[in-house]
């Protein structure tokens, strides 16, 4: 079993409903995840996105770069209900816009610049695979799509629900 970073775009009205009825939001997430398995939309159009197991590495890199928005675990609690590995959180639409703007200006090379894999081992970054500089490349293929996902959410004024599953 692995821990995966999960994201769901929701309208402001859906966010309001999710805050009042988190079980509804979990059902919505499952329906959208199932539907997207068939259609595989581009990240900028997708309602659901996953960073798979790269979430912890991305968190480390973003925190190290003083990224101002909590895009790995979210910023505000949605509920105390467990959605896999803890409760979901969300990023409000204005903060999604800020995240999208800054992500657009950030490259993966900037994030990994001067990072020694031993720092990841010492910080116990999940999964513990940090045995060489090449291991730093592991999340590169998900950073650009994550940027596109946030850009798509921002362009439509959506909030983003975030959880580990």
PDB file of C-alpha atoms in Angstrom:
ATOM      1  CA  UNK A   1       0.000   0.000   0.000  1.00  0.00           C
ATOM      2  CA  UNK A   2       1.304   3.423  -0.859  1.00  0.00           C
ATOM      3  CA  UNK A   3       0.439   6.972   0.119  1.00  0.00           C
ATOM      4  CA  UNK A   4      -0.686   9.122  -2.802  1.00  0.00           C
ATOM      5  CA  UNK A   5      -1.304  12.863  -2.953  1.00  0.00           C
ATOM      6  CA  UNK A   6      -4.833  13.481  -4.263  1.00  0.00           C
ATOM      7  CA  UNK A   7      -6.389  16.701  -5.585  1.00  0.00           C
ATOM      8  CA  UNK A   8      -9.970  17.579  -6.525  1.00  0.00           C
ATOM      9  CA  UNK A   9     -11.078  20.816  -8.175  1.00  0.00           C
ATOM     10  CA  UNK A  10     -14.402  22.146  -6.899  1.00  0.00           C
ATOM     11  CA  UNK A  11     -16.438  25.251  -7.591  1.00  0.00           C
ATOM     12  CA  UNK A  12     -16.994  27.703  -4.730  1.00  0.00           C
ATOM     13  CA  UNK A  13     -20.561  26.388  -4.406  1.00  0.00           C
ATOM     14  CA  UNK A  14     -19.258  22.807  -4.238  1.00  0.00           C
ATOM     15  CA  UNK A  15     -16.716  23.873  -1.615  1.00  0.00           C
ATOM     16  CA  UNK A  16     -19.514  25.365   0.491  1.00  0.00           C
ATOM     17  CA  UNK A  17     -21.466  22.133   0.192  1.00  0.00           C
ATOM     18  CA  UNK A  18     -18.359  20.058   0.981  1.00  0.00           C
ATOM     19  CA  UNK A  19     -17.757  22.069   4.147  1.00  0.00           C
ATOM     20  CA  UNK A  20     -21.316  21.315   5.269  1.00  0.00           C
ATOM     21  CA  UNK A  21     -21.359  17.711   4.046  1.00  0.00           C
ATOM     22  CA  UNK A  22     -17.867  16.172   3.797  1.00  0.00           C
ATOM     23  CA  UNK A  23     -19.346  12.730   3.038  1.00  0.00           C
ATOM     24  CA  UNK A  24     -20.882  14.222  -0.110  1.00  0.00           C
ATOM     25  CA  UNK A  25     -17.450  15.580  -1.087  1.00  0.00           C
ATOM     26  CA  UNK A  26     -15.813  12.174  -0.618  1.00  0.00           C
ATOM     27  CA  UNK A  27     -18.511  10.591  -2.794  1.00  0.00           C
ATOM     28  CA  UNK A  28     -17.946  13.303  -5.413  1.00  0.00           C
ATOM     29  CA  UNK A  29     -14.194  12.636  -5.349  1.00  0.00           C
ATOM     30  CA  UNK A  30     -14.730   8.920  -5.897  1.00  0.00           C
ATOM     31  CA  UNK A  31     -17.172   9.487  -8.778  1.00  0.00           C
ATOM     32  CA  UNK A  32     -14.794  11.916 -10.488  1.00  0.00           C
ATOM     33  CA  UNK A  33     -11.774   9.645  -9.961  1.00  0.00           C
ATOM     34  CA  UNK A  34     -13.655   6.718 -11.519  1.00  0.00           C
ATOM     35  CA  UNK A  35     -14.865   8.824 -14.457  1.00  0.00           C
ATOM     36  CA  UNK A  36     -11.391  10.184 -15.167  1.00  0.00           C
ATOM     37  CA  UNK A  37      -9.867   6.735 -15.287  1.00  0.00           C
ATOM     38  CA  UNK A  38     -11.828   6.277 -18.507  1.00  0.00           C
ATOM     39  CA  UNK A  39     -11.314   9.715 -20.093  1.00  0.00           C
ATOM     40  CA  UNK A  40      -7.818  10.772 -18.917  1.00  0.00           C
ATOM     41  CA  UNK A  41      -8.207  14.537 -19.497  1.00  0.00           C
ATOM     42  CA  UNK A  42      -5.248  16.910 -19.715  1.00  0.00           C
ATOM     43  CA  UNK A  43      -4.169  18.138 -16.258  1.00  0.00           C
ATOM     44  CA  UNK A  44      -5.417  21.662 -17.011  1.00  0.00           C
ATOM     45  CA  UNK A  45      -8.902  20.253 -17.706  1.00  0.00           C
ATOM     46  CA  UNK A  46      -8.924  17.483 -15.093  1.00  0.00           C
ATOM     47  CA  UNK A  47     -11.076  17.694 -11.992  1.00  0.00           C
ATOM     48  CA  UNK A  48      -8.932  15.107 -10.216  1.00  0.00           C
ATOM     49  CA  UNK A  49      -5.155  14.868 -10.125  1.00  0.00           C
ATOM     50  CA  UNK A  50      -2.690  12.713  -8.235  1.00  0.00           C
ATOM     51  CA  UNK A  51       0.967  13.246  -7.444  1.00  0.00           C
ATOM     52  CA  UNK A  52       1.178   9.550  -6.529  1.00  0.00           C
ATOM     53  CA  UNK A  53       4.005   8.935  -4.054  1.00  0.00           C
ATOM     54  CA  UNK A  54       5.901  12.119  -4.958  1.00  0.00           C
ATOM     55  CA  UNK A  55       3.835  14.270  -2.561  1.00  0.00           C
ATOM     56  CA  UNK A  56       6.415  14.198   0.248  1.00  0.00           C
ATOM     57  CA  UNK A  57       9.335  15.075  -2.022  1.00  0.00           C
ATOM     58  CA  UNK A  58       7.296  17.922  -3.532  1.00  0.00           C
ATOM     59  CA  UNK A  59       6.403  19.145  -0.038  1.00  0.00           C
ATOM     60  CA  UNK A  60      10.082  19.145   0.964  1.00  0.00           C
ATOM     61  CA  UNK A  61      11.147  21.002  -2.181  1.00  0.00           C
ATOM     62  CA  UNK A  62       8.341  23.563  -2.001  1.00  0.00           C
ATOM     63  CA  UNK A  63       8.912  24.276   1.695  1.00  0.00           C
ATOM     64  CA  UNK A  64      12.623  24.619   1.046  1.00  0.00           C
ATOM     65  CA  UNK A  65      11.862  27.241  -1.603  1.00  0.00           C
ATOM     66  CA  UNK A  66       9.485  29.103   0.773  1.00  0.00           C
ATOM     67  CA  UNK A  67       6.483  28.443  -1.475  1.00  0.00           C
ATOM     68  CA  UNK A  68       3.698  30.560   0.062  1.00  0.00           C
ATOM     69  CA  UNK A  69       0.713  28.254  -0.532  1.00  0.00           C
ATOM     70  CA  UNK A  70       0.142  24.836   1.030  1.00  0.00           C
ATOM     71  CA  UNK A  71      -0.414  22.822  -2.132  1.00  0.00           C
ATOM     72  CA  UNK A  72       0.656  19.427  -0.802  1.00  0.00           C
ATOM     73  CA  UNK A  73      -1.580  19.119   2.264  1.00  0.00           C
ATOM     74  CA  UNK A  74      -3.904  22.078   1.700  1.00  0.00           C
ATOM     75  CA  UNK A  75      -4.359  25.072   3.944  1.00  0.00           C
ATOM     76  CA  UNK A  76      -7.738  24.894   5.638  1.00  0.00           C
ATOM     77  CA  UNK A  77      -9.413  21.838   7.190  1.00  0.00           C
ATOM     78  CA  UNK A  78     -12.396  20.463   5.286  1.00  0.00           C
ATOM     79  CA  UNK A  79     -13.364  17.950   7.961  1.00  0.00           C
ATOM     80  CA  UNK A  80     -11.860  15.837  10.703  1.00  0.00           C
ATOM     81  CA  UNK A  81     -13.022  12.679   8.883  1.00  0.00           C
ATOM     82  CA  UNK A  82     -10.221  10.442   7.626  1.00  0.00           C
ATOM     83  CA  UNK A  83     -10.060  10.157   3.823  1.00  0.00           C
ATOM     84  CA  UNK A  84      -7.192   7.680   3.731  1.00  0.00           C
ATOM     85  CA  UNK A  85      -4.186   8.959   5.649  1.00  0.00           C
ATOM     86  CA  UNK A  86      -5.831  11.715   7.612  1.00  0.00           C
ATOM     87  CA  UNK A  87      -8.465  14.343   6.930  1.00  0.00           C
ATOM     88  CA  UNK A  88      -8.685  16.388   3.736  1.00  0.00           C
ATOM     89  CA  UNK A  89      -7.867  20.071   3.580  1.00  0.00           C
ATOM     90  CA  UNK A  90      -8.481  22.653   0.908  1.00  0.00           C
ATOM     91  CA  UNK A  91      -7.006  25.668  -0.828  1.00  0.00           C
ATOM     92  CA  UNK A  92      -9.466  28.527  -1.409  1.00  0.00           C
ATOM     93  CA  UNK A  93      -9.872  29.960  -4.940  1.00  0.00           C
ATOM     94  CA  UNK A  94      -7.800  33.105  -4.289  1.00  0.00           C
ATOM     95  CA  UNK A  95      -4.960  30.990  -2.919  1.00  0.00           C
ATOM     96  CA  UNK A  96      -5.280  28.576  -5.873  1.00  0.00           C
ATOM     97  CA  UNK A  97      -4.747  31.599  -8.121  1.00  0.00           C
ATOM     98  CA  UNK A  98      -1.648  32.639  -6.163  1.00  0.00           C
ATOM     99  CA  UNK A  99      -0.284  29.080  -6.282  1.00  0.00           C
ATOM    100  CA  UNK A 100      -0.903  28.862 -10.036  1.00  0.00           C
ATOM    101  CA  UNK A 101       0.840  32.191 -10.650  1.00  0.00           C
ATOM    102  CA  UNK A 102       3.932  31.204  -8.674  1.00  0.00           C
ATOM    103  CA  UNK A 103       4.035  27.639 -10.003  1.00  0.00           C
ATOM    104  CA  UNK A 104       3.986  29.088 -13.526  1.00  0.00           C
ATOM    105  CA  UNK A 105       7.219  30.938 -12.705  1.00  0.00           C
ATOM    106  CA  UNK A 106       8.890  27.991 -10.935  1.00  0.00           C
ATOM    107  CA  UNK A 107      10.851  25.249 -12.634  1.00  0.00           C
ATOM    108  CA  UNK A 108      11.632  21.845 -11.251  1.00  0.00           C
ATOM    109  CA  UNK A 109      15.321  22.591 -11.791  1.00  0.00           C
ATOM    110  CA  UNK A 110      14.984  25.581  -9.465  1.00  0.00           C
ATOM    111  CA  UNK A 111      13.372  23.376  -6.814  1.00  0.00           C
ATOM    112  CA  UNK A 112      16.093  20.728  -6.850  1.00  0.00           C
ATOM    113  CA  UNK A 113      19.011  23.128  -7.218  1.00  0.00           C
ATOM    114  CA  UNK A 114      21.608  22.462  -4.512  1.00  0.00           C
ATOM    115  CA  UNK A 115      19.554  19.678  -2.895  1.00  0.00           C
ATOM    116  CA  UNK A 116      21.672  16.758  -1.799  1.00  0.00           C
ATOM    117  CA  UNK A 117      19.833  13.412  -1.733  1.00  0.00           C
ATOM    118  CA  UNK A 118      21.268  12.814   1.738  1.00  0.00           C
ATOM    119  CA  UNK A 119      19.071  15.713   2.963  1.00  0.00           C
ATOM    120  CA  UNK A 120      16.016  13.723   1.854  1.00  0.00           C
ATOM    121  CA  UNK A 121      17.229  10.608   3.626  1.00  0.00           C
ATOM    122  CA  UNK A 122      17.950  12.578   6.801  1.00  0.00           C
ATOM    123  CA  UNK A 123      14.486  14.218   6.636  1.00  0.00           C
ATOM    124  CA  UNK A 124      12.927  10.748   6.139  1.00  0.00           C
ATOM    125  CA  UNK A 125      11.137  11.821   2.971  1.00  0.00           C
ATOM    126  CA  UNK A 126       8.678   9.154   1.795  1.00  0.00           C
ATOM    127  CA  UNK A 127       9.419   6.827   0.098  1.00  0.00           C
ATOM    128  CA  UNK A 128      12.981   6.446   1.216  1.00  0.00           C
ATOM    129  CA  UNK A 129      14.700   5.978  -2.152  1.00  0.00           C
ATOM    130  CA  UNK A 130      17.258   8.794  -2.004  1.00  0.00           C
ATOM    131  CA  UNK A 131      20.459   6.921  -2.776  1.00  0.00           C
ATOM    132  CA  UNK A 132      21.761   9.029  -5.688  1.00  0.00           C
ATOM    133  CA  UNK A 133      21.421  12.428  -7.368  1.00  0.00           C
ATOM    134  CA  UNK A 134      19.376  10.729 -10.106  1.00  0.00           C
ATOM    135  CA  UNK A 135      16.660   9.994  -7.533  1.00  0.00           C
ATOM    136  CA  UNK A 136      15.927  13.744  -7.472  1.00  0.00           C
ATOM    137  CA  UNK A 137      14.432  13.369 -10.952  1.00  0.00           C
ATOM    138  CA  UNK A 138      11.649  11.165  -9.640  1.00  0.00           C
ATOM    139  CA  UNK A 139       9.008  13.907  -9.293  1.00  0.00           C
ATOM    140  CA  UNK A 140       9.936  15.914 -12.397  1.00  0.00           C
ATOM    141  CA  UNK A 141       7.259  14.245 -14.534  1.00  0.00           C
ATOM    142  CA  UNK A 142       4.534  15.236 -12.051  1.00  0.00           C
ATOM    143  CA  UNK A 143       5.597  18.798 -11.280  1.00  0.00           C
ATOM    144  CA  UNK A 144       4.583  20.226 -14.682  1.00  0.00           C
ATOM    145  CA  UNK A 145       1.184  18.501 -14.701  1.00  0.00           C
ATOM    146  CA  UNK A 146       0.594  19.712 -11.114  1.00  0.00           C
ATOM    147  CA  UNK A 147       1.337  23.238 -12.327  1.00  0.00           C
ATOM    148  CA  UNK A 148      -1.119  22.759 -15.203  1.00  0.00           C
ATOM    149  CA  UNK A 149      -3.767  21.390 -12.835  1.00  0.00           C
ATOM    150  CA  UNK A 150      -3.508  24.458 -10.597  1.00  0.00           C
ATOM    151  CA  UNK A 151      -3.499  26.762 -13.622  1.00  0.00           C
ATOM    152  CA  UNK A 152      -6.709  25.107 -14.865  1.00  0.00           C
ATOM    153  CA  UNK A 153      -8.333  25.389 -11.431  1.00  0.00           C
ATOM    154  CA  UNK A 154      -7.330  29.054 -11.153  1.00  0.00           C
ATOM    155  CA  UNK A 155      -8.658  29.890 -14.611  1.00  0.00           C
ATOM    156  CA  UNK A 156     -12.139  28.761 -13.572  1.00  0.00           C
ATOM    157  CA  UNK A 157     -12.099  30.147 -10.016  1.00  0.00           C
ATOM    158  CA  UNK A 158     -12.059  26.690  -8.428  1.00  0.00           C
ATOM    159  CA  UNK A 159     -10.908  25.679  -4.976  1.00  0.00           C
ATOM    160  CA  UNK A 160      -8.840  22.511  -4.544  1.00  0.00           C
ATOM    161  CA  UNK A 161      -9.445  19.739  -2.015  1.00  0.00           C
ATOM    162  CA  UNK A 162      -6.272  17.860  -1.049  1.00  0.00           C
ATOM    163  CA  UNK A 163      -5.736  14.603   0.859  1.00  0.00           C
ATOM    164  CA  UNK A 164      -3.447  11.606   1.128  1.00  0.00           C
ATOM    165  CA  UNK A 165      -4.899   8.254   0.139  1.00  0.00           C
TER     166      UNK A 165
END
